[in-house]
XYZ file of C-alpha atoms in Angstrom:
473
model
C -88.232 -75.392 3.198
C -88.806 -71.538 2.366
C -87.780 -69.097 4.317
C -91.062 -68.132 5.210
C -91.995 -71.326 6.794
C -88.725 -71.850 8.257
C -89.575 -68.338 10.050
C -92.788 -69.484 11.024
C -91.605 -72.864 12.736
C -88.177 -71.865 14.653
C -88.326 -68.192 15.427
C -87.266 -67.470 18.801
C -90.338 -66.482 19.934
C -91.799 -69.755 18.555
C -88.541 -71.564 20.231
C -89.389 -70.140 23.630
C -93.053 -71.518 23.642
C -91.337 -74.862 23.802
C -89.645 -76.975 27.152
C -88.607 -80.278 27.697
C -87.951 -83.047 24.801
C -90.911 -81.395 22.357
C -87.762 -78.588 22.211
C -85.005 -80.919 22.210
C -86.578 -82.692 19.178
C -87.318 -79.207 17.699
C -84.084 -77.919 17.713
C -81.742 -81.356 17.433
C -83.618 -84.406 16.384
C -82.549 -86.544 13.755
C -84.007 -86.422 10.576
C -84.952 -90.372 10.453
C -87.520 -89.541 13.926
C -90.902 -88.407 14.486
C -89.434 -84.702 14.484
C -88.734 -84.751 10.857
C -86.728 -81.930 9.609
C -85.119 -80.190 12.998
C -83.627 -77.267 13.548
C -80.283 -78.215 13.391
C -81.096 -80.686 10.358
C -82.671 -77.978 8.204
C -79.710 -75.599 8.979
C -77.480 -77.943 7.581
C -79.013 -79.905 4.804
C -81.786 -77.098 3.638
C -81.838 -73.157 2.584
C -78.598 -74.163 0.705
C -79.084 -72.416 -2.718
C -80.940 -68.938 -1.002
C -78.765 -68.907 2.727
C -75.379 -70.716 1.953
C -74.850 -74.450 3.612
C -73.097 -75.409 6.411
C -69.921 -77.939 5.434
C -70.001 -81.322 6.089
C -69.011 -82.763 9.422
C -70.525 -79.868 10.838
C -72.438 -81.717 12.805
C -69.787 -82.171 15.941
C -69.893 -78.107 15.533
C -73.187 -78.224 16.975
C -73.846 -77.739 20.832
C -76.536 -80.488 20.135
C -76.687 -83.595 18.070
C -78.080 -86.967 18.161
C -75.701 -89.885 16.699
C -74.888 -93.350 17.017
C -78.269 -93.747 19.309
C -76.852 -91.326 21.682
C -77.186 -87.511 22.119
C -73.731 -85.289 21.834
C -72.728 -81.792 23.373
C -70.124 -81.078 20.571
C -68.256 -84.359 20.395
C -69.126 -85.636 24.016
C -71.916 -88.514 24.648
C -74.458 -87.169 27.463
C -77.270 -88.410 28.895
C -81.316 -86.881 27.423
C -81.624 -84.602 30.495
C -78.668 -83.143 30.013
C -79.613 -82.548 26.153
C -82.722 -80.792 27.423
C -81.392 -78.160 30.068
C -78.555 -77.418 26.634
C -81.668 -77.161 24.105
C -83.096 -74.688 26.816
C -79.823 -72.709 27.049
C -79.694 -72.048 22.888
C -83.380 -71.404 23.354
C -82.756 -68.493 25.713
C -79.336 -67.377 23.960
C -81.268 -67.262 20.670
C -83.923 -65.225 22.081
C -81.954 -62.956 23.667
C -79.453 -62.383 20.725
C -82.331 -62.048 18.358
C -84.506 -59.506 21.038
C -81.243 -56.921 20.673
C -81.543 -57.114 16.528
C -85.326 -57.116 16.421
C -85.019 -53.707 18.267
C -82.003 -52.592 15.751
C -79.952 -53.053 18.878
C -76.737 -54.163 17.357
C -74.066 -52.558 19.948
C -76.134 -54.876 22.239
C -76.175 -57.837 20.520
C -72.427 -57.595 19.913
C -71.689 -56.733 23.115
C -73.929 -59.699 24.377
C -72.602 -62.727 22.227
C -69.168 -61.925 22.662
C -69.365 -60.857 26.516
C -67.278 -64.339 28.472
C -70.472 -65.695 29.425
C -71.638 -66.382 26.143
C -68.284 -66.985 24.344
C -67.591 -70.047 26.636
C -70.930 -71.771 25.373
C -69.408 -71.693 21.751
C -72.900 -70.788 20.342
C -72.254 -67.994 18.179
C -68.847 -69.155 16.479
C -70.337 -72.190 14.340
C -71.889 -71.738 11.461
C -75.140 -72.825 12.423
C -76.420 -69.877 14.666
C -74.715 -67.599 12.291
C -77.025 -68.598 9.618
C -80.118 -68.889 11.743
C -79.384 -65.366 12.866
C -79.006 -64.211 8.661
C -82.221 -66.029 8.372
C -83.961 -63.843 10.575
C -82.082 -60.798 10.176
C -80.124 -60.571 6.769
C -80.221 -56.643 6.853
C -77.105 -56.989 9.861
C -76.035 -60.890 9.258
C -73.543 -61.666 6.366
C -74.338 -64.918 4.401
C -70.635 -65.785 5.201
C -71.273 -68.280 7.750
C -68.095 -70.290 7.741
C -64.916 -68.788 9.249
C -62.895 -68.855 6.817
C -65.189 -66.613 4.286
C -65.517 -63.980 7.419
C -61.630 -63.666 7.508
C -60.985 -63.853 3.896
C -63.421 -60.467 3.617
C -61.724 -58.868 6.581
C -58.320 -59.282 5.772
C -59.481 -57.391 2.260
C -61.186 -54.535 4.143
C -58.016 -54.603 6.476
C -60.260 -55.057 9.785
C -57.940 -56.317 12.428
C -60.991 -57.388 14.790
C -60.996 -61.074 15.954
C -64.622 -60.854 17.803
C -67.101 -62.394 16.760
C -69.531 -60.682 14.474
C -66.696 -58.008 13.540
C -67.457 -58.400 9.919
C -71.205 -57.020 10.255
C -69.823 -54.715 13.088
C -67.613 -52.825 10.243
C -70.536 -52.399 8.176
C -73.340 -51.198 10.946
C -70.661 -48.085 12.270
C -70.115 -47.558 8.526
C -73.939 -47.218 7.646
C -76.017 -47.437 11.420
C -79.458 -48.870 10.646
C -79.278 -47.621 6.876
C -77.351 -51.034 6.199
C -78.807 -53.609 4.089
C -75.723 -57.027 5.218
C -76.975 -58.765 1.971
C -76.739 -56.294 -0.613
C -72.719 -55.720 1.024
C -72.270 -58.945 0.943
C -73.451 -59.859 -2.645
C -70.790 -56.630 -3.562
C -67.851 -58.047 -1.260
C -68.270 -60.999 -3.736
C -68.587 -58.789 -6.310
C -65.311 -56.764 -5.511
C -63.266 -59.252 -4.165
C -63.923 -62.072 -5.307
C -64.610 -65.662 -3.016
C -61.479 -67.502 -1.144
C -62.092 -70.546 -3.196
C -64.440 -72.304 -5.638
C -66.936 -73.139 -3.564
C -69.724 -70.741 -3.641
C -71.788 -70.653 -0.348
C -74.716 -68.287 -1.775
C -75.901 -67.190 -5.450
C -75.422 -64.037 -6.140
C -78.713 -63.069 -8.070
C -77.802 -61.608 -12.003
C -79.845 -58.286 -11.019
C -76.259 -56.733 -9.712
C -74.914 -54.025 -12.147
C -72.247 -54.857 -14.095
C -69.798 -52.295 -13.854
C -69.485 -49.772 -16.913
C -67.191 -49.452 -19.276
C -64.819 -46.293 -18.395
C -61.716 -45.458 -20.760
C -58.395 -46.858 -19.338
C -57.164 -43.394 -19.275
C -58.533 -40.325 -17.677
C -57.502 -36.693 -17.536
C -58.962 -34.228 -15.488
C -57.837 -30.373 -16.153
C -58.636 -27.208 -15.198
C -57.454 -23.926 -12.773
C -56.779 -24.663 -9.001
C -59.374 -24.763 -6.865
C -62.163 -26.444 -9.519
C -62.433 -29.794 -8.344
C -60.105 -31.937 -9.696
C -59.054 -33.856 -6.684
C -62.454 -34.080 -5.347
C -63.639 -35.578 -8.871
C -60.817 -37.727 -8.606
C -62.201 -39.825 -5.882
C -65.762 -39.848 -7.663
C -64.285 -41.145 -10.992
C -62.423 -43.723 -8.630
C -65.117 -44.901 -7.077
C -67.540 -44.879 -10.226
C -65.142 -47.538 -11.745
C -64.466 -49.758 -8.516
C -67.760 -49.719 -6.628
C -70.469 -47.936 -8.373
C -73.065 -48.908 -6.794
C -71.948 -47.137 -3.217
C -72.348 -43.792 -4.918
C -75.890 -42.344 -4.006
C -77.146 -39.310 -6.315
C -79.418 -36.386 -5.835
C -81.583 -35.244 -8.371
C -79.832 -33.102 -10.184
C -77.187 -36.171 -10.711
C -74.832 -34.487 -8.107
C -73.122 -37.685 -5.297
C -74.970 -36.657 -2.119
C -72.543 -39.314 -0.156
C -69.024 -37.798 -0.948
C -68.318 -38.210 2.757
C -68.714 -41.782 3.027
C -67.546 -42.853 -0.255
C -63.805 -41.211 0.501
C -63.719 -43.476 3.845
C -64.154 -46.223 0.884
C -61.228 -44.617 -1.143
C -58.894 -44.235 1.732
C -59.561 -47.886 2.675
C -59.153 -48.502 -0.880
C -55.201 -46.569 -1.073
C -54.855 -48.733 1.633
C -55.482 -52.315 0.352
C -53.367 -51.439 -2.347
C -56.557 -51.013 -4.917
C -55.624 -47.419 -5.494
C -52.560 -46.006 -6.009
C -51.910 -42.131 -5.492
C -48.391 -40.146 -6.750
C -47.451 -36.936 -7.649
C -45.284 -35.786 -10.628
C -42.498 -33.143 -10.660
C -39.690 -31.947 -12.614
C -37.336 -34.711 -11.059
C -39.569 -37.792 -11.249
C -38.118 -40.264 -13.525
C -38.720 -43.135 -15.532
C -36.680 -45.007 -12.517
C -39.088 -44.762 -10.186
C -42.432 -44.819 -12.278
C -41.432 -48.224 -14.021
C -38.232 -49.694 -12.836
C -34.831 -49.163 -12.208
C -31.692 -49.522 -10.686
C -31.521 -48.031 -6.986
C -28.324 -47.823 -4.418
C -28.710 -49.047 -1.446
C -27.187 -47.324 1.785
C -26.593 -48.563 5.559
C -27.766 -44.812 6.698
C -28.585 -41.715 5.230
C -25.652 -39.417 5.930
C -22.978 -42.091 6.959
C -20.333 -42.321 4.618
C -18.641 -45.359 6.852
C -19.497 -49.154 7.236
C -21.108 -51.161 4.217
C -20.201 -50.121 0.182
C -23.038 -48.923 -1.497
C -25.210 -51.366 -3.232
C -27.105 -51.591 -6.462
C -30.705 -53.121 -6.744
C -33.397 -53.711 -9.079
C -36.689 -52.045 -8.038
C -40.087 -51.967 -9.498
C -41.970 -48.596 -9.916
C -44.832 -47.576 -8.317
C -46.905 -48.767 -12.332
C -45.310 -51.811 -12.516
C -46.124 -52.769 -8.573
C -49.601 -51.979 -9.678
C -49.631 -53.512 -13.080
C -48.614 -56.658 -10.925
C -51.427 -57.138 -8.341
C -53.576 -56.200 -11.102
C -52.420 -59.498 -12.834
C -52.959 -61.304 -10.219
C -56.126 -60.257 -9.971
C -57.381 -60.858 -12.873
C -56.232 -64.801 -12.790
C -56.796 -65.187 -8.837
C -60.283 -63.790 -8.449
C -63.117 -64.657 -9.969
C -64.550 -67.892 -12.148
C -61.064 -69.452 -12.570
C -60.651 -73.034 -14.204
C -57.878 -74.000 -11.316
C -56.839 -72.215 -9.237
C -53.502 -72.009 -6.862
C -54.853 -73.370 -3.335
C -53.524 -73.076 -0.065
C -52.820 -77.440 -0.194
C -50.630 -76.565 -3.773
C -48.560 -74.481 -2.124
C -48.037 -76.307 1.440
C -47.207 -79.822 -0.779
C -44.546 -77.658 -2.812
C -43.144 -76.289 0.581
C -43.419 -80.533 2.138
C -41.336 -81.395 -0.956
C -38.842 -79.428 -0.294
C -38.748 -79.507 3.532
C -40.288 -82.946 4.791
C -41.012 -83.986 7.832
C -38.029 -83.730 10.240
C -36.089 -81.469 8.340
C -35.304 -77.693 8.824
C -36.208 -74.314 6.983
C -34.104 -71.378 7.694
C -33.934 -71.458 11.836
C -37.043 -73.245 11.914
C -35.949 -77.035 13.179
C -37.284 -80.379 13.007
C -40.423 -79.454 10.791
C -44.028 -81.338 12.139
C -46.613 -81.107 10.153
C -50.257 -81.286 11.516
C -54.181 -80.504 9.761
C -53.767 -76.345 10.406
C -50.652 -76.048 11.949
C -46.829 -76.305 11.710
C -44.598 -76.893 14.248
C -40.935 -76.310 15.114
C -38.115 -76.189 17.252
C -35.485 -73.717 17.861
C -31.822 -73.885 18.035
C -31.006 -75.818 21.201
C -34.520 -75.647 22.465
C -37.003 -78.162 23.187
C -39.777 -76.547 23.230
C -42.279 -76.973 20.459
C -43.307 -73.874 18.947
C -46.377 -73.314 16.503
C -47.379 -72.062 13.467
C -51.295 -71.203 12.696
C -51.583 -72.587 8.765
C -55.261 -71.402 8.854
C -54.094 -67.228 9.579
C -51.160 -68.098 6.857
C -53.701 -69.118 4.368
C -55.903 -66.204 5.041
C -53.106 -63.816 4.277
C -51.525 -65.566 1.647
C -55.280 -65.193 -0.307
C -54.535 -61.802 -0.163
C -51.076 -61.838 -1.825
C -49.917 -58.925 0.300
C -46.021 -58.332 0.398
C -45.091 -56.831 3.595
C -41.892 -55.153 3.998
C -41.315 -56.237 7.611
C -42.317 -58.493 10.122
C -43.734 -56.253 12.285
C -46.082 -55.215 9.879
C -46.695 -58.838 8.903
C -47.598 -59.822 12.664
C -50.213 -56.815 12.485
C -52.748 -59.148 10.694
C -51.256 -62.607 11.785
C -51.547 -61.490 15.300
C -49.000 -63.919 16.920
C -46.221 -63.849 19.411
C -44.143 -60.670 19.046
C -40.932 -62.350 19.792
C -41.365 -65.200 17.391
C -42.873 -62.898 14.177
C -39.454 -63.285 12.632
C -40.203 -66.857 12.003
C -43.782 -66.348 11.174
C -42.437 -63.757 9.016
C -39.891 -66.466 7.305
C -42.495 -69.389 6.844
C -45.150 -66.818 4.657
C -42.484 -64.826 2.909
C -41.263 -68.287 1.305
C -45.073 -69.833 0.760
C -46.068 -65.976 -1.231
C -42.670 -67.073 -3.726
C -44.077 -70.828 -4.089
C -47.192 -69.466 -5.122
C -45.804 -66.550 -7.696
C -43.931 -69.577 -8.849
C -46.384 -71.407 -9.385
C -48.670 -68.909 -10.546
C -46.351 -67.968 -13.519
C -45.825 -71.154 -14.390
C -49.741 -71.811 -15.128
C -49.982 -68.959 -16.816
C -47.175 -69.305 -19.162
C -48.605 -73.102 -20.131
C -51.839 -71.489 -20.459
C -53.566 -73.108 -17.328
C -55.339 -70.117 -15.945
C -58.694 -69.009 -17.847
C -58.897 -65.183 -17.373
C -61.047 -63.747 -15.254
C -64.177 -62.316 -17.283
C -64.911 -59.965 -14.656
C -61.477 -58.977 -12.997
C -61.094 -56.519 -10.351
C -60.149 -53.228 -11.208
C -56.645 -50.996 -10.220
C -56.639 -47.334 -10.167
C -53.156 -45.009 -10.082
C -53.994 -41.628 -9.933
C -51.526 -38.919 -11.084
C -51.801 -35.596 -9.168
C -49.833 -32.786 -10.982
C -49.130 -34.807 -14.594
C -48.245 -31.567 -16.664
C -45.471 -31.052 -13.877
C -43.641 -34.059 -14.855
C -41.795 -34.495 -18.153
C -43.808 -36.768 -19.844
C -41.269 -39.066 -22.315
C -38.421 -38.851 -19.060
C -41.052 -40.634 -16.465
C -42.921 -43.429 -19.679
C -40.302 -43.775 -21.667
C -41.728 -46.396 -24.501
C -45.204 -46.661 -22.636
C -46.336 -44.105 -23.713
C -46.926 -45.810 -26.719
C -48.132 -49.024 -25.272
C -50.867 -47.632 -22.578
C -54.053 -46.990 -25.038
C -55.628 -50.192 -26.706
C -55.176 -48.226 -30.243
């Protein structure tokens, strides 16, 4: 079924013409009745190559489904009345939702399917009306219908927004009604990558490849030409061309909204920004050794320390080799299972990690006791996996519990559990690509460092032998 005649059968406003069992059957039947090819059915098992599918099982996700001779709400058996005054409800939900886009409405509609009234009929978070709403309205709708695609593109746009719809909501304040969901979504794939190997949508061939810039770039000239403002172009030019929009006389015409994308950018770690000066050394541009103090100023307590630290290029030169065997059309990569069965080998059921106590392991979740305490506590192995996709290091557990959102008081353990899974799958990361496992990325995502002030810096002190190794000739 096209998309055309899909329109032309189950739009809303062709939903709302129905009552009673024609629009149960319309919207739930099974596919062996009279009703061939329902709602619900074609959602599922149809549109698969052009509007992504919907996994399998899905169909307990659905507020309506007819199995084993008997119709369901979700997973409970009710009687064929009670199916039709539910098939009326997504009738009128649908219709509404669908009224606030058709009039470019969005604040409305978001505001509408996540107001409490509307959350509690669990509508809106299945996969099903999220693809019947991209359907009818891919200019605001992703074609990210499952969860876990939605969180694996916010968590690399850093939007800490748990509502429903927040994905499209980041895009419609970052365009208003000049946004085209599709095309963004065809680039998030584009840019970062999918969360696993299973594709939900084709990405047509049509989308630019990016062009070919030289590895390294200098910009020169007397204060006050340019250069840093250039600097964000030329970023931008190599990461995400196709967001720069031109004028006529070639000049960008969207600097303002392009640098929102370059600040979010320095902030997923994408680009990197430093300055040179006469003190900057190789120590802190490659790697080094580093003391380490209790306090600045306090000569008492703890001896000094001495530690091993990467510089700000070799951080960078890191995630970008990642990157470039994590993203992309890789032969096998390291899933989420890989590195939980590692972490089950070497803590099994019953045992104890760190202060984490008689280990329980269910589907998405781990869970734990405390010292003397019997209360169970949990762990979210879904969230984990999410972040772990992203193979962010945070440097405390505060800032780790920004994005895992969990209890304050128990973000130290949180904390404990993802620090350890990130080293099982850097382990395990080197050790397929040292046996050759991993087929590189032909595509990989770029890394930018930008050096502000490079004639201030002495040039053999901070590169030391790189300076022979960074050019391909």
């Amino acid at each position: 079924m096209n998309k055309e005649i899909f329109i032309k059968r189950f739009a809303p406003e062709k939903l709302r013409e129905l009552n009673g069992e024609e629009l149960l059957m319309t919207i739930a039947a099974p596919k062996s009745s009279e009703y061939e090819n329902s709602l619900k059915y074609v959602l599922e098992n149809e549109l698969i190559e052009d509007f992504g599918s919907c996994s399998a099982g899905y169909d307990t996700h659905f507020k309506l489904a007819y199995r084993n001779s008997n119709w369901h709400h979700f997973e409970e058996s009710i009687d064929k009345d009670e199916a039709i005054k539910i098939a009326e409800n997504i009738k009128e939900m649908l219709y509404t939702s669908c009224d606030f886009l058709n009039k470019n409405d969005f604040a409305g509609f978001y505001n509408y399917v996540n107001s409490e009234e509307i959350s509690k009929e669990k509508l809106f978070s299945k996969g099903y009306a999220h693809k019947y709403l991209h359907i009818m309205f891919p200019k605001y709708i992703s074609f990210f219908h499952a969860q876990k695609w939605q969180n694996y593109y916010k968590n690399k746009l850093a939007i800490k927004n748990d509502r429903l719809f927040s994905l499209e909501k980041f895009f419609v304040d970052k365009y208003d009604t000049n946004l085209d969901m599709t095309r963004e979504s065809e680039l998030m794939i584009k840019n970062y990558g999918i969360p696993d190997n299973r594709i939900q949508r084709i990405v047509p061939d049509e989308i630019p490849e990016t062009k070919n810039f030289s590895l390294n770039q200098i910009l020169y000239g007397p204060p006050g030409t340019g250069k840093t403002y250039n600097t964000v172009i030329k970023a931008m030019e190599i990461i995400a061309p196709d967001l720069l929009k031109y004028d006529k006389d070639g000049k960008v015409e969207n600097y303002d909204s392009i640098k929102k994308e370059f600040n979010l950018l320095k902030k997923q770690g994408r680009i990197e920004f430093i300055t040179f000066h006469q003190s900057y050394s190789y120590e802190e541009f490659v790697e080094g050794i580093k003391p380490e103090i209790s306090e600045w100023g306090n000569n008492e307590g703890d001896e000094i320390k001495y530690t091993g630290k990467d510089g700000i290029f070799k951080q960078i030169c890191n995630e970008a080799k990642k990157a470039l065997y994590c993203n992309g059309p890789v032969t096998k990569n390291i899933q989420f299972n890989d590195i939980l069965k590692v972490f089950k080998e070497l803590h099994p059921e019953g045992s104890d990690f760190n202060t984490l106590l008689q280990l329980h392991y269910l589907e998405n979740e781990l869970q734990y006791k405390f010292g003397k305490q019997t209360d169970i506590r949990k762990i979210d192995l879904n969230k984990i996996e999410v972040l772990l996709e992203n193979n962010r290091k945070y440097k405390t557990a505060v800032e780790f519990n920004q994005d895992y959102q969990g209890n304050t008081a128990l973000k130290c353990y949180y904390f404990n559990l993802y620090k350890e899974l990130l080293k099982i799958k850097e382990d395990l990361m080197e050790s397929k690509i040292s046996n050759n496992e991993y087929l590189k990325n032909e595509n990989p995502i770029p890394y930018i460092l930008i050096i502000d002030e490079i004639n201030r810096g002495n040039i053999s002190k901070i590169f030391g032998e790189l300076i022979t190794l960074i050019e391909d000739d």
